[in-house]
Short mmCIF file of C-alpha atoms in Angstrom, two decimals:
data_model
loop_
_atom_site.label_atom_id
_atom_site.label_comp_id
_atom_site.label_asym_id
_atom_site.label_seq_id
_atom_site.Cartn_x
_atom_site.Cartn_y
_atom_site.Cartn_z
CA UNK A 1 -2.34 4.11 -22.62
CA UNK A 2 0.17 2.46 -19.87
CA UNK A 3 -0.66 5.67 -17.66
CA UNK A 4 -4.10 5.09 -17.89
CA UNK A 5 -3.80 1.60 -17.01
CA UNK A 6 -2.24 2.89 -13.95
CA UNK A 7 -4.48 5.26 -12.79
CA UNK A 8 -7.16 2.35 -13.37
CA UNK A 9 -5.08 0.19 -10.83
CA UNK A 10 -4.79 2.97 -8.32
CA UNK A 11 -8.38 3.26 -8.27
CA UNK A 12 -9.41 -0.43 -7.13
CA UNK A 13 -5.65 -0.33 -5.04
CA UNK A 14 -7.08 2.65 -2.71
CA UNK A 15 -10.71 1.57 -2.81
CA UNK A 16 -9.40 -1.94 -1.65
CA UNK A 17 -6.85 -0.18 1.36
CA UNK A 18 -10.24 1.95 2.84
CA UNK A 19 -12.40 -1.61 2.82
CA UNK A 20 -9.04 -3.38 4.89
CA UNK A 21 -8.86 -0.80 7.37
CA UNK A 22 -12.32 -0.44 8.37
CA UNK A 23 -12.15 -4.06 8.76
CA UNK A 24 -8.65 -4.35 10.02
CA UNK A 25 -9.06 -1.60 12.55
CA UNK A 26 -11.86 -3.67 14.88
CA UNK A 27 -9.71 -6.74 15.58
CA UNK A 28 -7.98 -7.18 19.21
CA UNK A 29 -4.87 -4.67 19.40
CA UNK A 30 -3.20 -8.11 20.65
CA UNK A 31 -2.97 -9.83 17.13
CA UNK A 32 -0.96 -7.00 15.89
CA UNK A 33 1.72 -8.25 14.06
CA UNK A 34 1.03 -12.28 15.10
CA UNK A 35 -0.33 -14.81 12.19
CA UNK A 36 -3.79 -14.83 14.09
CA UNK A 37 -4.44 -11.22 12.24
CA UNK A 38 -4.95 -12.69 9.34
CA UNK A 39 -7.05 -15.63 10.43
CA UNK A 40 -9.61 -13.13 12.24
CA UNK A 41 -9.61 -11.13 9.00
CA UNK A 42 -10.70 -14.04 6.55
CA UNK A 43 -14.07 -14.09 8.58
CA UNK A 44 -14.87 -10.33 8.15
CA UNK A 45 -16.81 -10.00 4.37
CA UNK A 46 -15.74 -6.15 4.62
CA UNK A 47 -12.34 -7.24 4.47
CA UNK A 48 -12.79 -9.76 1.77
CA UNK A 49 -14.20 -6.92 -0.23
CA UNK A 50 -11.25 -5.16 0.51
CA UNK A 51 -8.78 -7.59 -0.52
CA UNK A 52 -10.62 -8.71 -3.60
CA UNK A 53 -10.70 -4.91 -4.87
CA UNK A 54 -6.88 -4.82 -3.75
CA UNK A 55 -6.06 -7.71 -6.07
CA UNK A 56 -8.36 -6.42 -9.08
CA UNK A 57 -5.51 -3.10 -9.10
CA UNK A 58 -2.57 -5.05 -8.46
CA UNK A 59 -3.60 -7.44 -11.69
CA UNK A 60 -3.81 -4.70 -13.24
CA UNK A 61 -0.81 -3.07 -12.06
CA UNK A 62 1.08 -6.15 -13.64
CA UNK A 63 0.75 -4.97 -16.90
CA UNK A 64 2.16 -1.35 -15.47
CA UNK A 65 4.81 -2.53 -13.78
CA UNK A 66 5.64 -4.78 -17.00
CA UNK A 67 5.81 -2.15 -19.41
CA UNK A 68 6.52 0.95 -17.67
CA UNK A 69 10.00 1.61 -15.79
CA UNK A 70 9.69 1.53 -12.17
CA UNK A 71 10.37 4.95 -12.05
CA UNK A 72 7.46 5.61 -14.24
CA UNK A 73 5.23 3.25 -12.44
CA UNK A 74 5.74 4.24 -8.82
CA UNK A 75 4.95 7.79 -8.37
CA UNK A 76 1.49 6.71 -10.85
CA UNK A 77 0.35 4.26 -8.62
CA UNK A 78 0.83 6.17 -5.55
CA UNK A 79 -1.89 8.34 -6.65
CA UNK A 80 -4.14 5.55 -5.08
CA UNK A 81 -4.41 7.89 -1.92
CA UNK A 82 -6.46 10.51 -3.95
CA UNK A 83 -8.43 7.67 -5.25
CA UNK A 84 -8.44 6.66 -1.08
CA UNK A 85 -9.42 10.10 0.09
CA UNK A 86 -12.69 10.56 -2.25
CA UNK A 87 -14.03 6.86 -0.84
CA UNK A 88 -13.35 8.23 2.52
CA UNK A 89 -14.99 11.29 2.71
CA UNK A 90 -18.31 10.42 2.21
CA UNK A 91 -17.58 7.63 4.55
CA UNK A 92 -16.67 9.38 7.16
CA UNK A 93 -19.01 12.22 6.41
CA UNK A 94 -15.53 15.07 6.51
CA UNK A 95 -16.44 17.76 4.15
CA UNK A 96 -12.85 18.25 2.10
CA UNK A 97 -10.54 20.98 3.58
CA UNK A 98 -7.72 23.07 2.09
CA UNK A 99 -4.57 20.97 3.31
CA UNK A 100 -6.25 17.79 1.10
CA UNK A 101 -7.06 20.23 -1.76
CA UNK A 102 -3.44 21.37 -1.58
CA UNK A 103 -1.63 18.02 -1.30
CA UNK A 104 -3.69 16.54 -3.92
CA UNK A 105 -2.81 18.85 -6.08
CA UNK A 106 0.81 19.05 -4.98
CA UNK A 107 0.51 15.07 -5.63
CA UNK A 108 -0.39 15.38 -8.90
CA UNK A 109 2.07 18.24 -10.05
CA UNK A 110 4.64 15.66 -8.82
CA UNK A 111 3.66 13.05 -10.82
CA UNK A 112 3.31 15.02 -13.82
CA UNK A 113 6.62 16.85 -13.25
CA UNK A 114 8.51 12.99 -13.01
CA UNK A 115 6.77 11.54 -15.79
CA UNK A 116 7.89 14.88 -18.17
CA UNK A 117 11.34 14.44 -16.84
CA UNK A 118 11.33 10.61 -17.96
CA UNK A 119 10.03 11.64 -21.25
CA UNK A 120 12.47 14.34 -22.25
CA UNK A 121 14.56 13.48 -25.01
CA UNK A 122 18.21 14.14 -23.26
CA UNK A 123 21.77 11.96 -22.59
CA UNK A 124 20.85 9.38 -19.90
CA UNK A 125 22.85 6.99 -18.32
CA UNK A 126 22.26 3.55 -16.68
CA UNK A 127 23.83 2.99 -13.38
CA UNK A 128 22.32 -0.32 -12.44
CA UNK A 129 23.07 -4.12 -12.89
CA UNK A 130 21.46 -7.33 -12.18
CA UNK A 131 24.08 -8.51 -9.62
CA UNK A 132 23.46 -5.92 -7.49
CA UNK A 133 19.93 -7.18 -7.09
CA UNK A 134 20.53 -9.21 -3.46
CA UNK A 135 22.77 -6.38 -2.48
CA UNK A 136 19.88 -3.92 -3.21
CA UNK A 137 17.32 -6.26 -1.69
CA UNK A 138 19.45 -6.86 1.47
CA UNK A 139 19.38 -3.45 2.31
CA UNK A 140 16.19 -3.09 1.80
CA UNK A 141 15.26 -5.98 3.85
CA UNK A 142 16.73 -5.01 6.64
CA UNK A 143 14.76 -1.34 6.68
CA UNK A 144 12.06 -3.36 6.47
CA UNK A 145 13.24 -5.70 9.74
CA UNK A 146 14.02 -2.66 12.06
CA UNK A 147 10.79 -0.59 10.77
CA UNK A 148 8.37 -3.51 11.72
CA UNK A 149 10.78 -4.21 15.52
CA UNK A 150 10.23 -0.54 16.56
CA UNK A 151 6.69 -0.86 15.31
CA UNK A 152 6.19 -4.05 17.36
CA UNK A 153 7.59 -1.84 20.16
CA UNK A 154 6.08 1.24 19.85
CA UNK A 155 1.84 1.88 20.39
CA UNK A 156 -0.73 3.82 18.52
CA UNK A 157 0.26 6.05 15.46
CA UNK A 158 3.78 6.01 15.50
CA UNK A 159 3.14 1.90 16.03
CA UNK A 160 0.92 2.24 12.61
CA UNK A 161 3.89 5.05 10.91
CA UNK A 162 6.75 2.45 11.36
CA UNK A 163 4.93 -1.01 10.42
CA UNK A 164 3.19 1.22 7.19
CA UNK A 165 6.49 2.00 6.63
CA UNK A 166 7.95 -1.52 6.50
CA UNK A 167 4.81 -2.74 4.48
CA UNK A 168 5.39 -0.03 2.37
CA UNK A 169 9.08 -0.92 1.50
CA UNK A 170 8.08 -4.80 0.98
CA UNK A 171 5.20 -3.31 -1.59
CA UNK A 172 8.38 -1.82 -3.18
CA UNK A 173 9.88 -5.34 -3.71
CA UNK A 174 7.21 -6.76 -4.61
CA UNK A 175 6.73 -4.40 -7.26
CA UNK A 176 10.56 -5.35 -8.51
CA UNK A 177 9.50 -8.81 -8.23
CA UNK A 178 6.80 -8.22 -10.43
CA UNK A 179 8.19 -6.37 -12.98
CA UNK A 180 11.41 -8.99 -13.27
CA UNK A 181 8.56 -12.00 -13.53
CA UNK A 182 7.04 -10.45 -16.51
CA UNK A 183 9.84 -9.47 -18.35
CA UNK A 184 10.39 -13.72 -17.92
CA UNK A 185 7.09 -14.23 -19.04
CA UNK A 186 7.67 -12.41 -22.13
CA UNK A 187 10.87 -13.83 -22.69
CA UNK A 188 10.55 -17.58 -22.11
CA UNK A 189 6.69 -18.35 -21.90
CA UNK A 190 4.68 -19.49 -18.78
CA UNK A 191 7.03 -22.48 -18.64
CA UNK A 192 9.97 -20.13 -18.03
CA UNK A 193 8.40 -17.98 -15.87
CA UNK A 194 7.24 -21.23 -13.56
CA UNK A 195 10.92 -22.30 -13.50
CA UNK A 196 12.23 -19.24 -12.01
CA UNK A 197 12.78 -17.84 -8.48
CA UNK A 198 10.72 -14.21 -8.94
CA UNK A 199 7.22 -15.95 -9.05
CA UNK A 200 7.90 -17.82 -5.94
CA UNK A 201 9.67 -14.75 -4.10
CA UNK A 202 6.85 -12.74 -5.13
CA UNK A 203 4.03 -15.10 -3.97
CA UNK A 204 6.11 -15.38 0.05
CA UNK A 205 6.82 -11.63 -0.40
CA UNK A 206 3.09 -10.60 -0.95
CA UNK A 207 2.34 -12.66 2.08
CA UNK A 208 4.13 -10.55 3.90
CA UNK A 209 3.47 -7.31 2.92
CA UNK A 210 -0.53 -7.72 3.31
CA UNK A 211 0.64 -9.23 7.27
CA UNK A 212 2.22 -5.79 7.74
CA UNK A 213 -0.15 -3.56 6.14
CA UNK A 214 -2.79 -5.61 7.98
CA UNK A 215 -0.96 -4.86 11.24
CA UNK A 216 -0.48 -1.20 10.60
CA UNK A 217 -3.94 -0.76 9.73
CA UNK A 218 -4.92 -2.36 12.99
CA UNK A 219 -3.40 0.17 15.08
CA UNK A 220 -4.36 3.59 14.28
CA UNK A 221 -6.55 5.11 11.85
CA UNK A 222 -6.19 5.39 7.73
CA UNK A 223 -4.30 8.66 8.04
CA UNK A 224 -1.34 7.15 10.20
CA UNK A 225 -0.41 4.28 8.42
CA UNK A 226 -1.36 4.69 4.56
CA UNK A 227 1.18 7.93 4.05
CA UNK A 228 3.94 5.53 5.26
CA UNK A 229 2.69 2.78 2.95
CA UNK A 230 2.24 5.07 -0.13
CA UNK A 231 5.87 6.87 0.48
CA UNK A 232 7.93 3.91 1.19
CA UNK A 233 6.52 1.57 -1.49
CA UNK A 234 7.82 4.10 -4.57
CA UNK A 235 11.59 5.01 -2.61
CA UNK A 236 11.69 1.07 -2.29
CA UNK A 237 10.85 0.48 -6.14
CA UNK A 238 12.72 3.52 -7.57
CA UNK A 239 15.65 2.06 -5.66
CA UNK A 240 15.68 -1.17 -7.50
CA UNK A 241 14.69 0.19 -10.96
CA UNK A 242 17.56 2.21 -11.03
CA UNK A 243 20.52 -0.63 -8.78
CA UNK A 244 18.95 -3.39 -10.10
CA UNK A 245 17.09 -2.94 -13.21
CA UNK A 246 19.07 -0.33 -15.21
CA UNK A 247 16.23 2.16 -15.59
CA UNK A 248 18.15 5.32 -17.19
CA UNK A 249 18.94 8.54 -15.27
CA UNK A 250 18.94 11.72 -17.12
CA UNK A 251 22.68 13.41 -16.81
CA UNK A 252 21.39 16.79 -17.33
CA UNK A 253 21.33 18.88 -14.05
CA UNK A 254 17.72 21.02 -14.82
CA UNK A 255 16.12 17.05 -15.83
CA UNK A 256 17.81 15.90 -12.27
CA UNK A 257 16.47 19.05 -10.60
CA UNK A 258 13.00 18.37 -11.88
CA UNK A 259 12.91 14.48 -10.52
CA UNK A 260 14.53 15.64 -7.42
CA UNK A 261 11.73 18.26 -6.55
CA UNK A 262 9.14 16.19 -8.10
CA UNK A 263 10.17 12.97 -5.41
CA UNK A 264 10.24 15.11 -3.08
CA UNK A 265 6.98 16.98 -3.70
CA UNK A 266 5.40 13.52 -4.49
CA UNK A 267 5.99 12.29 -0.71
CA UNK A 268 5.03 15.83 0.40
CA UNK A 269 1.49 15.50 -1.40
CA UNK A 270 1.04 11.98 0.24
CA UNK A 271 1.47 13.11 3.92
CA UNK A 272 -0.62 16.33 3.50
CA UNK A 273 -3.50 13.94 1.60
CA UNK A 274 -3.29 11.24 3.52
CA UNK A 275 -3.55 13.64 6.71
CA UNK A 276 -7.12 14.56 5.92
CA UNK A 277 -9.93 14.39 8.44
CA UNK A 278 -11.85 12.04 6.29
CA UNK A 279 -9.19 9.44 6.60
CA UNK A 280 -9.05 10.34 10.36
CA UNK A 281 -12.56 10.22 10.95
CA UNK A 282 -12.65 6.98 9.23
CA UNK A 283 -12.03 5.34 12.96
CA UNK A 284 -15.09 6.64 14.09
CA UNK A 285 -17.38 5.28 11.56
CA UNK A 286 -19.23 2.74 12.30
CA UNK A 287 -21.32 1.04 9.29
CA UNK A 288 -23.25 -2.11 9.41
CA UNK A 289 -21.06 -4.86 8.81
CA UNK A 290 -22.49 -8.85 8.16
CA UNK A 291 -19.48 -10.59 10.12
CA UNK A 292 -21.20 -8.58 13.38
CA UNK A 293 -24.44 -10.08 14.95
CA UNK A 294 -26.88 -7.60 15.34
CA UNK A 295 -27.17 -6.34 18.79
CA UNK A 296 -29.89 -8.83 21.06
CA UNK A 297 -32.36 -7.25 23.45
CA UNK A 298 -32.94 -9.03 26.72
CA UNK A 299 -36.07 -8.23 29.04
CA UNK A 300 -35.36 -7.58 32.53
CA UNK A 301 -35.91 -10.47 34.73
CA UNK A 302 -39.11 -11.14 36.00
CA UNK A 303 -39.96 -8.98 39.30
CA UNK A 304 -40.25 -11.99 42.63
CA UNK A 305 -43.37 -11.75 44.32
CA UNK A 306 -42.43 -11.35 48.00
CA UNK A 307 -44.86 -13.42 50.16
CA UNK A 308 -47.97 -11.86 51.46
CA UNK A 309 -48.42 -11.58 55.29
#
């Protein structure tokens, strides 16, 4: 049932990133990464759309996150990018090509292959602890810092590459956030949950992970920045699940061979999906929006009558 759920929430989660960046990707290249991005968005109904369908998969998400290990969660929910891909191509009017065929299914061999290695029965071992969790944040942090100063410093894809990349690794804390607030929840009630720092952290935290991913999608098309977003969020909330959280790790060296070659063909399948020429063309669509006033006619002036002799 929980993997269900999850595929559920990565349907609305990449239905909701396509809305954002065909809204996102027609404000002024000068509000990248300034407070006014935002503002401009909240007047665009495409983008409202967007976020709303966003929100409907990370609710649901919650209840992944809450009773799934991270490392269970993570690669699941990146699958969002197939869900992406088949709302982009009639979009954008691509017809599907090999290299998508082959990374989806590359994607999804990946997240079969992790989710058999978390089920095996086999010795596991837990590594982690809950006072490593602002160690384990720090670091993260400050990936995220120098990701979104050489985006701010950089132009065009690799611009959208390294801010999706620090909106990607905030995603992954938020998802640690998450995860930590319902465990509360379950534990002490809403009145324990509303006493604690993770639902605060998590509200500021979400703030600024839509700011980035706004930001990213702003400067290049779907295909540069949502790879970045969909690799960095599950390294970011692996990370913690195993440092901070405890989640187990299988001491058998075929089970650590599997998750090894399944991470790594998990962020192979993202890049070649999210690569596609739908999510490229995506820039050059241009669909009737309602925050746009339709385009006004104007007659020619009338013609001056010259005097007669």
């Amino acid at each position: 049932m929980g993997y269900l759920i999850g595929l559920v929430a990565a349907v609305f989660l990449g239905a909701g990133f396509v809305l954002q960046q065909d809204a996102a990707q027609r404000v002024p290249k000068g509000e990248f990464l300034r407070p006014r991005l935002l503002l401009d968005l909240l007047r665009k109904p495409r983008w409202l759309a967007g976020i709303a369908t966003m929100i409907t998969g990370q609710l649901v998400s919650v209840w992944v996150l809450g009773h799934l290990m991270l490392s269970q969660a993570e690669p699941l929910l990146a699958t969002n990018l197939l869900f992406a891909l088949l709302l982009a191509i009639p979009l954008s009017g691509q017809a599907v090509h090999k290299s998508e065929v082959i990374g989806a299914v590359v994607l999804i061999a990946a997240v079969t292959s992790l989710s058999l290695a978390r089920t095996a029965s086999s010795p596991q071992v837990s590594v982690g602890s809950a006072s490593y969790w602002p160690y384990a944040a720090a670091v993260i942090v400050a990936g995220v810092l120098t990701f979104a100063e050489f985006g701010r410093r950089s132009s065009g894809t690799q611009r959208a590459v390294l801010t999706g990349t620090s909106a990607g690794l905030v995603f992954g804390i938020q998802d640690a956030l998450t995860r930590r607030s319902m465990h509360i929840l379950y534990a002490h009630q809403l009145s324990g949950l509303l006493t604690s720092w993770p639902i605060y952290s998590l509200a500021g935290i979400a703030v600024v992970g839509l700011w980035l991913m706004q930001s990213a999608f702003s400067a290049a098309p779907l295909h540069a920045s949502l790879p970045a977003i969909t690799a960095a969020e599950p390294v970011a909330g692996i990370v913690l699940g195993i440092v901070v959280f405890g989640d187990k790790v299988h001491d058998a060296p075929a089970l650590i061979a599997l998750q090894v070659c399944g991470f790594i063909a998990l962020l192979g399948g993202v890049v070649l999906v999210a690569r596609a020429p739908a999510l490229t063309g995506l820039s050059k669509v241009h669909l009737p929006h309602h925050d746009q006033a339709p385009p006004t006619t104007q007659s020619p002036p009338p013609a001056q009558k010259t005097p007669s002799d």
